[in-house]
Amino acid sequence: MGEKSRSGGCCGWLLVAVILAVVAGAIVLTIKKKTSHSDKPAPVPGPPGAPVKKYADSLKIAMQFFDVQKAGKLVDNKISWRGDSALKDGSQANLDLSKGMYDAGDHMKFGFPMAFTATVLSWAILEYGDQMATVNQLEPAKDSLKWITDYLINAHHSPNVLYIQVGDPVADHKCWDRPEVMTEKRPLTQVNTSTPGTEVAAETAAAMASASLVFKKTDPTYSSTLLTHAQQLFTFADKYRGSYSLNIPEVQNYYNSTGYGDELLWAASWLYHATGDQSYIQYVTEQNGKDFAKWGSPTWFSWDNKLAGTQVLLSRLSFFGSKGISDSEKPGLQMYRKTAEAVMCGLLPDSPTATSSRTANGLIWVSEWNSLQHPVASAFLAALYSDYMLTSRTVAISCSGHSFSPADLRKFAESQADYVLGDNPMKLSFLLGCGDKYPQYVHHRGASIPVDATTGCTDGFQWLDSTEPNPNVAIGGLVGGPFLNETYIDSRNNSMQGEPSTYNSALIVGLLSSLVTTSSAVQSFT
């Protein structure tokens, strides 16, 4: 009895000690988390290291969708089932609008999302060009960007006239044919001083300004041309304010804009980086910032809303410094950075302010239509912000008293990328051509029709309704994505989930480029 009594007492004290140690450890961990992960900043990454194979392979695949979507006279065509198309686009106005890229699975050239595609692709190249180069994807990215900007230059007919659309979406969607043989009429839509379209003009200005930085060293003449167009377009957008969705109601069924203030700030931010002209900083930090920036209110980054992207882009200036910023402009820039941090806090799953807009398995989920746009865009911004923190030796951000490191942001970015690439309940890669299992019945005309098929406008619908998988893979396309309950219906008629879009490709290319390896962030684009 005595032995058992002593043993029981010893175990009891031991149990109490263990419990106290666990409680103390938890308190210490909580205190650490509420202050910082470490008092010391993480080392600044050096030049790009060894690529991460899964991201490198995925990036090479994702980049190819731009080739799938190219219109015009194809040069060095790498997609066997694609050929020349839309060669007469713009001819009724004596313009060459043959280039550019088709928007998604149709044959429309929508200027608003196409310009956004160019801006995001430019941003990815500017930030991660060195990482793209490690896997031989920098030149393909620049070639694809130029294919769009060549089109945008021609679409900007005069300082106050911009052609924003080629094709009639109603007529276009009544056909199911390959772009190489399409016969439907291709009318042009423009914005001008009497029919202004501030958001599409400003987004095109952002595309031109950011691309001018991409080509500044390798093709200074082309860069200068782009910058001239960007400045003219921004002046036009700002002076003749009006929503293109209100002035051209037909666009509301396709790319309806919820406002133009974000595009004005986005364009001005890119023009500052491209020119160093302080007037653009005044523009975003003074009255226009107060009117449009929604400081303190996190938003989602998308083709329609550029605020979160603007906040992250302008955060560069407070992370890395910028000459000539006046005292009156600094508070505004700090508000952009503070709001960018709020965006990051909303994305981090362990943050007290984490958004509830995500699936059970952690994918950011905002919209049924094209659900993958928001998680991929969010992850791209998180990767950027993480790299800004690392390079500037910023230890942590604070989310309602809880601290998170650059590594936490990168972990979130990786989680979204991994989900897209197949780490999800469906074990399905949403990037076409990537992995062993990806959608086979994608809503994409060219991919769904055999190259040797002879079809007109309407008899091609037999291929839309076919029970056979697509004969061609729209390689690199990022489809719309899963429903909130993490299901996906692989049907050609399911355009909500199964249609890849060109602007999604710019976002996934940016994200994968950020993850393919690590390097320090460039502190100036010039």
mmCIF file with all atom_site columns, N, CA, C and O in Angstrom, residues 348-390:
data_model
loop_
_atom_site.group_PDB
_atom_site.id
_atom_site.type_symbol
_atom_site.label_atom_id
_atom_site.label_alt_id
_atom_site.label_comp_id
_atom_site.label_asym_id
_atom_site.label_entity_id
_atom_site.label_seq_id
_atom_site.pdbx_PDB_ins_code
_atom_site.Cartn_x
_atom_site.Cartn_y
_atom_site.Cartn_z
_atom_site.occupancy
_atom_site.B_iso_or_equiv
_atom_site.pdbx_formal_charge
_atom_site.auth_seq_id
_atom_site.auth_comp_id
_atom_site.auth_asym_id
_atom_site.auth_atom_id
_atom_site.pdbx_PDB_model_num
ATOM 1   N N  . LEU A 1 348 ? -4.496  36.056 -44.144 1.00 0.00 ? 348 LEU A N  1
ATOM 2   C CA . LEU A 1 348 ? -3.810  35.080 -43.292 1.00 0.00 ? 348 LEU A CA 1
ATOM 3   C C  . LEU A 1 348 ? -4.830  34.296 -42.468 1.00 0.00 ? 348 LEU A C  1
ATOM 4   O O  . LEU A 1 348 ? -5.600  34.880 -41.703 1.00 0.00 ? 348 LEU A O  1
ATOM 5   N N  . PRO A 1 349 ? -4.859  32.980 -42.595 1.00 0.00 ? 349 PRO A N  1
ATOM 6   C CA . PRO A 1 349 ? -5.922  32.196 -41.945 1.00 0.00 ? 349 PRO A CA 1
ATOM 7   C C  . PRO A 1 349 ? -5.912  32.254 -40.427 1.00 0.00 ? 349 PRO A C  1
ATOM 8   O O  . PRO A 1 349 ? -6.956  32.078 -39.800 1.00 0.00 ? 349 PRO A O  1
ATOM 9   N N  . ASP A 1 350 ? -4.752  32.508 -39.807 1.00 0.00 ? 350 ASP A N  1
ATOM 10  C CA . ASP A 1 350 ? -4.672  32.551 -38.349 1.00 0.00 ? 350 ASP A CA 1
ATOM 11  C C  . ASP A 1 350 ? -4.822  33.960 -37.783 1.00 0.00 ? 350 ASP A C  1
ATOM 12  O O  . ASP A 1 350 ? -4.722  34.155 -36.569 1.00 0.00 ? 350 ASP A O  1
ATOM 13  N N  . SER A 1 351 ? -5.044  34.924 -38.654 1.00 0.00 ? 351 SER A N  1
ATOM 14  C CA . SER A 1 351 ? -5.197  36.301 -38.192 1.00 0.00 ? 351 SER A CA 1
ATOM 15  C C  . SER A 1 351 ? -6.551  36.500 -37.511 1.00 0.00 ? 351 SER A C  1
ATOM 16  O O  . SER A 1 351 ? -7.549  35.906 -37.916 1.00 0.00 ? 351 SER A O  1
ATOM 17  N N  . PRO A 1 352 ? -6.595  37.347 -36.466 1.00 0.00 ? 352 PRO A N  1
ATOM 18  C CA . PRO A 1 352 ? -7.885  37.648 -35.833 1.00 0.00 ? 352 PRO A CA 1
ATOM 19  C C  . PRO A 1 352 ? -8.886  38.282 -36.794 1.00 0.00 ? 352 PRO A C  1
ATOM 20  O O  . PRO A 1 352 ? -10.092 38.202 -36.571 1.00 0.00 ? 352 PRO A O  1
ATOM 21  N N  . THR A 1 353 ? -8.383  38.912 -37.857 1.00 0.00 ? 353 THR A N  1
ATOM 22  C CA . THR A 1 353 ? -9.274  39.563 -38.821 1.00 0.00 ? 353 THR A CA 1
ATOM 23  C C  . THR A 1 353 ? -9.367  38.769 -40.133 1.00 0.00 ? 353 THR A C  1
ATOM 24  O O  . THR A 1 353 ? -9.723  39.315 -41.170 1.00 0.00 ? 353 THR A O  1
ATOM 25  N N  . ALA A 1 354 ? -9.046  37.476 -40.091 1.00 0.00 ? 354 ALA A N  1
ATOM 26  C CA . ALA A 1 354 ? -9.080  36.642 -41.293 1.00 0.00 ? 354 ALA A CA 1
ATOM 27  C C  . ALA A 1 354 ? -10.472 36.646 -41.910 1.00 0.00 ? 354 ALA A C  1
ATOM 28  O O  . ALA A 1 354 ? -11.476 36.537 -41.212 1.00 0.00 ? 354 ALA A O  1
ATOM 29  N N  . THR A 1 355 ? -10.522 36.771 -43.218 1.00 0.00 ? 355 THR A N  1
ATOM 30  C CA . THR A 1 355 ? -11.803 36.726 -43.909 1.00 0.00 ? 355 THR A CA 1
ATOM 31  C C  . THR A 1 355 ? -12.420 35.334 -43.794 1.00 0.00 ? 355 THR A C  1
ATOM 32  O O  . THR A 1 355 ? -11.716 34.321 -43.783 1.00 0.00 ? 355 THR A O  1
ATOM 33  N N  . SER A 1 356 ? -13.733 35.305 -43.727 1.00 0.00 ? 356 SER A N  1
ATOM 34  C CA . SER A 1 356 ? -14.446 34.029 -43.724 1.00 0.00 ? 356 SER A CA 1
ATOM 35  C C  . SER A 1 356 ? -14.759 33.577 -45.148 1.00 0.00 ? 356 SER A C  1
ATOM 36  O O  . SER A 1 356 ? -15.343 32.510 -45.348 1.00 0.00 ? 356 SER A O  1
ATOM 37  N N  . SER A 1 357 ? -14.348 34.393 -46.129 1.00 0.00 ? 357 SER A N  1
ATOM 38  C CA . SER A 1 357 ? -14.621 34.066 -47.537 1.00 0.00 ? 357 SER A CA 1
ATOM 39  C C  . SER A 1 357 ? -13.607 33.044 -48.034 1.00 0.00 ? 357 SER A C  1
ATOM 40  O O  . SER A 1 357 ? -12.689 33.361 -48.785 1.00 0.00 ? 357 SER A O  1
ATOM 41  N N  . ARG A 1 358 ? -13.762 31.811 -47.581 1.00 0.00 ? 358 ARG A N  1
ATOM 42  C CA . ARG A 1 358 ? -12.879 30.733 -48.030 1.00 0.00 ? 358 ARG A CA 1
ATOM 43  C C  . ARG A 1 358 ? -13.586 29.396 -47.856 1.00 0.00 ? 358 ARG A C  1
ATOM 44  O O  . ARG A 1 358 ? -14.541 29.281 -47.099 1.00 0.00 ? 358 ARG A O  1
ATOM 45  N N  . THR A 1 359 ? -13.110 28.407 -48.596 1.00 0.00 ? 359 THR A N  1
ATOM 46  C CA . THR A 1 359 ? -13.703 27.077 -48.520 1.00 0.00 ? 359 THR A CA 1
ATOM 47  C C  . THR A 1 359 ? -13.236 26.361 -47.262 1.00 0.00 ? 359 THR A C  1
ATOM 48  O O  . THR A 1 359 ? -12.342 26.835 -46.547 1.00 0.00 ? 359 THR A O  1
ATOM 49  N N  . ALA A 1 360 ? -13.826 25.197 -47.012 1.00 0.00 ? 360 ALA A N  1
ATOM 50  C CA . ALA A 1 360 ? -13.459 24.419 -45.828 1.00 0.00 ? 360 ALA A CA 1
ATOM 51  C C  . ALA A 1 360 ? -11.989 24.032 -45.843 1.00 0.00 ? 360 ALA A C  1
ATOM 52  O O  . ALA A 1 360 ? -11.378 23.854 -44.785 1.00 0.00 ? 360 ALA A O  1
ATOM 53  N N  . ASN A 1 361 ? -11.405 23.916 -47.040 1.00 0.00 ? 361 ASN A N  1
ATOM 54  C CA . ASN A 1 361 ? -9.997  23.532 -47.140 1.00 0.00 ? 361 ASN A CA 1
ATOM 55  C C  . ASN A 1 361 ? -9.070  24.707 -47.423 1.00 0.00 ? 361 ASN A C  1
ATOM 56  O O  . ASN A 1 361 ? -7.930  24.522 -47.841 1.00 0.00 ? 361 ASN A O  1
ATOM 57  N N  . GLY A 1 362 ? -9.572  25.932 -47.174 1.00 0.00 ? 362 GLY A N  1
ATOM 58  C CA . GLY A 1 362 ? -8.682  27.086 -47.133 1.00 0.00 ? 362 GLY A CA 1
ATOM 59  C C  . GLY A 1 362 ? -8.520  27.901 -48.383 1.00 0.00 ? 362 GLY A C  1
ATOM 60  O O  . GLY A 1 362 ? -7.722  28.844 -48.397 1.00 0.00 ? 362 GLY A O  1
ATOM 61  N N  . LEU A 1 363 ? -9.247  27.582 -49.456 1.00 0.00 ? 363 LEU A N  1
ATOM 62  C CA . LEU A 1 363 ? -9.147  28.387 -50.671 1.00 0.00 ? 363 LEU A CA 1
ATOM 63  C C  . LEU A 1 363 ? -9.980  29.653 -50.513 1.00 0.00 ? 363 LEU A C  1
ATOM 64  O O  . LEU A 1 363 ? -11.156 29.595 -50.156 1.00 0.00 ? 363 LEU A O  1
ATOM 65  N N  . ILE A 1 364 ? -9.378  30.806 -50.771 1.00 0.00 ? 364 ILE A N  1
ATOM 66  C CA . ILE A 1 364 ? -10.151 32.049 -50.793 1.00 0.00 ? 364 ILE A CA 1
ATOM 67  C C  . ILE A 1 364 ? -11.257 31.880 -51.843 1.00 0.00 ? 364 ILE A C  1
ATOM 68  O O  . ILE A 1 364 ? -11.004 31.459 -52.964 1.00 0.00 ? 364 ILE A O  1
ATOM 69  N N  . TRP A 1 365 ? -12.489 32.207 -51.445 1.00 0.00 ? 365 TRP A N  1
ATOM 70  C CA . TRP A 1 365 ? -13.625 31.992 -52.346 1.00 0.00 ? 365 TRP A CA 1
ATOM 71  C C  . TRP A 1 365 ? -14.589 33.157 -52.197 1.00 0.00 ? 365 TRP A C  1
ATOM 72  O O  . TRP A 1 365 ? -15.141 33.386 -51.118 1.00 0.00 ? 365 TRP A O  1
ATOM 73  N N  . VAL A 1 366 ? -14.789 33.898 -53.273 1.00 0.00 ? 366 VAL A N  1
ATOM 74  C CA . VAL A 1 366 ? -15.584 35.128 -53.230 1.00 0.00 ? 366 VAL A CA 1
ATOM 75  C C  . VAL A 1 366 ? -16.784 35.072 -54.166 1.00 0.00 ? 366 VAL A C  1
ATOM 76  O O  . VAL A 1 366 ? -17.853 35.588 -53.853 1.00 0.00 ? 366 VAL A O  1
ATOM 77  N N  . SER A 1 367 ? -16.608 34.436 -55.325 1.00 0.00 ? 367 SER A N  1
ATOM 78  C CA . SER A 1 367 ? -17.627 34.513 -56.366 1.00 0.00 ? 367 SER A CA 1
ATOM 79  C C  . SER A 1 367 ? -17.780 33.183 -57.087 1.00 0.00 ? 367 SER A C  1
ATOM 80  O O  . SER A 1 367 ? -16.794 32.478 -57.329 1.00 0.00 ? 367 SER A O  1
ATOM 81  N N  . GLU A 1 368 ? -19.013 32.826 -57.452 1.00 0.00 ? 368 GLU A N  1
ATOM 82  C CA . GLU A 1 368 ? -19.248 31.604 -58.223 1.00 0.00 ? 368 GLU A CA 1
ATOM 83  C C  . GLU A 1 368 ? -18.608 31.678 -59.598 1.00 0.00 ? 368 GLU A C  1
ATOM 84  O O  . GLU A 1 368 ? -17.989 30.730 -60.058 1.00 0.00 ? 368 GLU A O  1
ATOM 85  N N  . TRP A 1 369 ? -18.768 32.817 -60.256 1.00 0.00 ? 369 TRP A N  1
ATOM 86  C CA . TRP A 1 369 ? -18.175 33.002 -61.578 1.00 0.00 ? 369 TRP A CA 1
ATOM 87  C C  . TRP A 1 369 ? -16.673 33.226 -61.428 1.00 0.00 ? 369 TRP A C  1
ATOM 88  O O  . TRP A 1 369 ? -16.231 34.101 -60.687 1.00 0.00 ? 369 TRP A O  1
ATOM 89  N N  . ASN A 1 370 ? -15.911 32.392 -62.125 1.00 0.00 ? 370 ASN A N  1
ATOM 90  C CA . ASN A 1 370 ? -14.449 32.535 -62.118 1.00 0.00 ? 370 ASN A CA 1
ATOM 91  C C  . ASN A 1 370 ? -13.925 32.624 -60.685 1.00 0.00 ? 370 ASN A C  1
ATOM 92  O O  . ASN A 1 370 ? -13.230 33.562 -60.313 1.00 0.00 ? 370 ASN A O  1
ATOM 93  N N  . SER A 1 371 ? -14.233 31.621 -59.896 1.00 0.00 ? 371 SER A N  1
ATOM 94  C CA . SER A 1 371 ? -13.912 31.678 -58.463 1.00 0.00 ? 371 SER A CA 1
ATOM 95  C C  . SER A 1 371 ? -12.415 31.731 -58.186 1.00 0.00 ? 371 SER A C  1
ATOM 96  O O  . SER A 1 371 ? -11.995 32.219 -57.130 1.00 0.00 ? 371 SER A O  1
ATOM 97  N N  . LEU A 1 372 ? -11.581 31.262 -59.115 1.00 0.00 ? 372 LEU A N  1
ATOM 98  C CA . LEU A 1 372 ? -10.138 31.222 -58.840 1.00 0.00 ? 372 LEU A CA 1
ATOM 99  C C  . LEU A 1 372 ? -9.449  32.564 -59.025 1.00 0.00 ? 372 LEU A C  1
ATOM 100 O O  . LEU A 1 372 ? -8.303  32.728 -58.597 1.00 0.00 ? 372 LEU A O  1
ATOM 101 N N  . GLN A 1 373 ? -10.138 33.539 -59.637 1.00 0.00 ? 373 GLN A N  1
ATOM 102 C CA . GLN A 1 373 ? -9.482  34.833 -59.813 1.00 0.00 ? 373 GLN A CA 1
ATOM 103 C C  . GLN A 1 373 ? -9.052  35.419 -58.472 1.00 0.00 ? 373 GLN A C  1
ATOM 104 O O  . GLN A 1 373 ? -7.918  35.881 -58.326 1.00 0.00 ? 373 GLN A O  1
ATOM 105 N N  . HIS A 1 374 ? -9.933  35.402 -57.480 1.00 0.00 ? 374 HIS A N  1
ATOM 106 C CA . HIS A 1 374 ? -9.635  36.073 -56.219 1.00 0.00 ? 374 HIS A CA 1
ATOM 107 C C  . HIS A 1 374 ? -8.553  35.378 -55.378 1.00 0.00 ? 374 HIS A C  1
ATOM 108 O O  . HIS A 1 374 ? -7.669  36.052 -54.859 1.00 0.00 ? 374 HIS A O  1
ATOM 109 N N  . PRO A 1 375 ? -8.577  34.055 -55.234 1.00 0.00 ? 375 PRO A N  1
ATOM 110 C CA . PRO A 1 375 ? -7.471  33.442 -54.476 1.00 0.00 ? 375 PRO A CA 1
ATOM 111 C C  . PRO A 1 375 ? -6.116  33.606 -55.145 1.00 0.00 ? 375 PRO A C  1
ATOM 112 O O  . PRO A 1 375 ? -5.110  33.828 -54.461 1.00 0.00 ? 375 PRO A O  1
ATOM 113 N N  . VAL A 1 376 ? -6.079  33.507 -56.463 1.00 0.00 ? 376 VAL A N  1
ATOM 114 C CA . VAL A 1 376 ? -4.793  33.643 -57.160 1.00 0.00 ? 376 VAL A CA 1
ATOM 115 C C  . VAL A 1 376 ? -4.307  35.085 -57.082 1.00 0.00 ? 376 VAL A C  1
ATOM 116 O O  . VAL A 1 376 ? -3.119  35.339 -56.813 1.00 0.00 ? 376 VAL A O  1
ATOM 117 N N  . ALA A 1 377 ? -5.206  36.049 -57.282 1.00 0.00 ? 377 ALA A N  1
ATOM 118 C CA . ALA A 1 377 ? -4.822  37.457 -57.173 1.00 0.00 ? 377 ALA A CA 1
ATOM 119 C C  . ALA A 1 377 ? -4.372  37.789 -55.756 1.00 0.00 ? 377 ALA A C  1
ATOM 120 O O  . ALA A 1 377 ? -3.374  38.496 -55.552 1.00 0.00 ? 377 ALA A O  1
ATOM 121 N N  . SER A 1 378 ? -5.088  37.265 -54.767 1.00 0.00 ? 378 SER A N  1
ATOM 122 C CA . SER A 1 378 ? -4.732  37.522 -53.372 1.00 0.00 ? 378 SER A CA 1
ATOM 123 C C  . SER A 1 378 ? -3.376  36.929 -53.029 1.00 0.00 ? 378 SER A C  1
ATOM 124 O O  . SER A 1 378 ? -2.557  37.553 -52.339 1.00 0.00 ? 378 SER A O  1
ATOM 125 N N  . ALA A 1 379 ? -3.136  35.718 -53.516 1.00 0.00 ? 379 ALA A N  1
ATOM 126 C CA . ALA A 1 379 ? -1.859  35.064 -53.237 1.00 0.00 ? 379 ALA A CA 1
ATOM 127 C C  . ALA A 1 379 ? -0.703  35.799 -53.899 1.00 0.00 ? 379 ALA A C  1
ATOM 128 O O  . ALA A 1 379 ? 0.397   35.908 -53.324 1.00 0.00 ? 379 ALA A O  1
ATOM 129 N N  . PHE A 1 380 ? -0.931  36.317 -55.098 1.00 0.00 ? 380 PHE A N  1
ATOM 130 C CA . PHE A 1 380 ? 0.101   37.105 -55.784 1.00 0.00 ? 380 PHE A CA 1
ATOM 131 C C  . PHE A 1 380 ? 0.461   38.338 -54.958 1.00 0.00 ? 380 PHE A C  1
ATOM 132 O O  . PHE A 1 380 ? 1.648   38.634 -54.740 1.00 0.00 ? 380 PHE A O  1
ATOM 133 N N  . LEU A 1 381 ? -0.545  39.041 -54.449 1.00 0.00 ? 381 LEU A N  1
ATOM 134 C CA . LEU A 1 381 ? -0.270  40.232 -53.626 1.00 0.00 ? 381 LEU A CA 1
ATOM 135 C C  . LEU A 1 381 ? 0.434   39.847 -52.331 1.00 0.00 ? 381 LEU A C  1
ATOM 136 O O  . LEU A 1 381 ? 1.338   40.564 -51.873 1.00 0.00 ? 381 LEU A O  1
ATOM 137 N N  . ALA A 1 382 ? 0.050   38.721 -51.734 1.00 0.00 ? 382 ALA A N  1
ATOM 138 C CA . ALA A 1 382 ? 0.690   38.282 -50.493 1.00 0.00 ? 382 ALA A CA 1
ATOM 139 C C  . ALA A 1 382 ? 2.160   37.950 -50.722 1.00 0.00 ? 382 ALA A C  1
ATOM 140 O O  . ALA A 1 382 ? 3.025   38.279 -49.898 1.00 0.00 ? 382 ALA A O  1
ATOM 141 N N  . ALA A 1 383 ? 2.459   37.303 -51.839 1.00 0.00 ? 383 ALA A N  1
ATOM 142 C CA . ALA A 1 383 ? 3.853   36.979 -52.158 1.00 0.00 ? 383 ALA A CA 1
ATOM 143 C C  . ALA A 1 383 ? 4.668   38.253 -52.350 1.00 0.00 ? 383 ALA A C  1
ATOM 144 O O  . ALA A 1 383 ? 5.804   38.361 -51.866 1.00 0.00 ? 383 ALA A O  1
ATOM 145 N N  . LEU A 1 384 ? 4.096   39.222 -53.050 1.00 0.00 ? 384 LEU A N  1
ATOM 146 C CA . LEU A 1 384 ? 4.776   40.503 -53.238 1.00 0.00 ? 384 LEU A CA 1
ATOM 147 C C  . LEU A 1 384 ? 5.066   41.165 -51.899 1.00 0.00 ? 384 LEU A C  1
ATOM 148 O O  . LEU A 1 384 ? 6.196   41.608 -51.636 1.00 0.00 ? 384 LEU A O  1
ATOM 149 N N  . TYR A 1 385 ? 4.047   41.232 -51.057 1.00 0.00 ? 385 TYR A N  1
ATOM 150 C CA . TYR A 1 385 ? 4.210   41.918 -49.772 1.00 0.00 ? 385 TYR A CA 1
ATOM 151 C C  . TYR A 1 385 ? 5.240   41.209 -48.893 1.00 0.00 ? 385 TYR A C  1
ATOM 152 O O  . TYR A 1 385 ? 6.048   41.844 -48.216 1.00 0.00 ? 385 TYR A O  1
ATOM 153 N N  . SER A 1 386 ? 5.223   39.875 -48.944 1.00 0.00 ? 386 SER A N  1
ATOM 154 C CA . SER A 1 386 ? 6.214   39.095 -48.210 1.00 0.00 ? 386 SER A CA 1
ATOM 155 C C  . SER A 1 386 ? 7.630   39.445 -48.667 1.00 0.00 ? 386 SER A C  1
ATOM 156 O O  . SER A 1 386 ? 8.542   39.644 -47.840 1.00 0.00 ? 386 SER A O  1
ATOM 157 N N  . ASP A 1 387 ? 7.813   39.565 -49.982 1.00 0.00 ? 387 ASP A N  1
ATOM 158 C CA . ASP A 1 387 ? 9.147   39.870 -50.505 1.00 0.00 ? 387 ASP A CA 1
ATOM 159 C C  . ASP A 1 387 ? 9.565   41.304 -50.178 1.00 0.00 ? 387 ASP A C  1
ATOM 160 O O  . ASP A 1 387 ? 10.750  41.571 -49.947 1.00 0.00 ? 387 ASP A O  1
ATOM 161 N N  . TYR A 1 388 ? 8.607   42.231 -50.165 1.00 0.00 ? 388 TYR A N  1
ATOM 162 C CA . TYR A 1 388 ? 8.938   43.606 -49.755 1.00 0.00 ? 388 TYR A CA 1
ATOM 163 C C  . TYR A 1 388 ? 9.425   43.608 -48.303 1.00 0.00 ? 388 TYR A C  1
ATOM 164 O O  . TYR A 1 388 ? 10.384  44.301 -47.952 1.00 0.00 ? 388 TYR A O  1
ATOM 165 N N  . MET A 1 389 ? 8.737   42.838 -47.465 1.00 0.00 ? 389 MET A N  1
ATOM 166 C CA . MET A 1 389 ? 9.116   42.779 -46.048 1.00 0.00 ? 389 MET A CA 1
ATOM 167 C C  . MET A 1 389 ? 10.512  42.183 -45.881 1.00 0.00 ? 389 MET A C  1
ATOM 168 O O  . MET A 1 389 ? 11.345  42.712 -45.145 1.00 0.00 ? 389 MET A O  1
ATOM 169 N N  . LEU A 1 390 ? 10.758  41.072 -46.573 1.00 0.00 ? 390 LEU A N  1
ATOM 170 C CA . LEU A 1 390 ? 12.062  40.421 -46.460 1.00 0.00 ? 390 LEU A CA 1
ATOM 171 C C  . LEU A 1 390 ? 13.194  41.349 -46.906 1.00 0.00 ? 390 LEU A C  1
ATOM 172 O O  . LEU A 1 390 ? 14.214  41.485 -46.220 1.00 0.00 ? 390 LEU A O  1
#
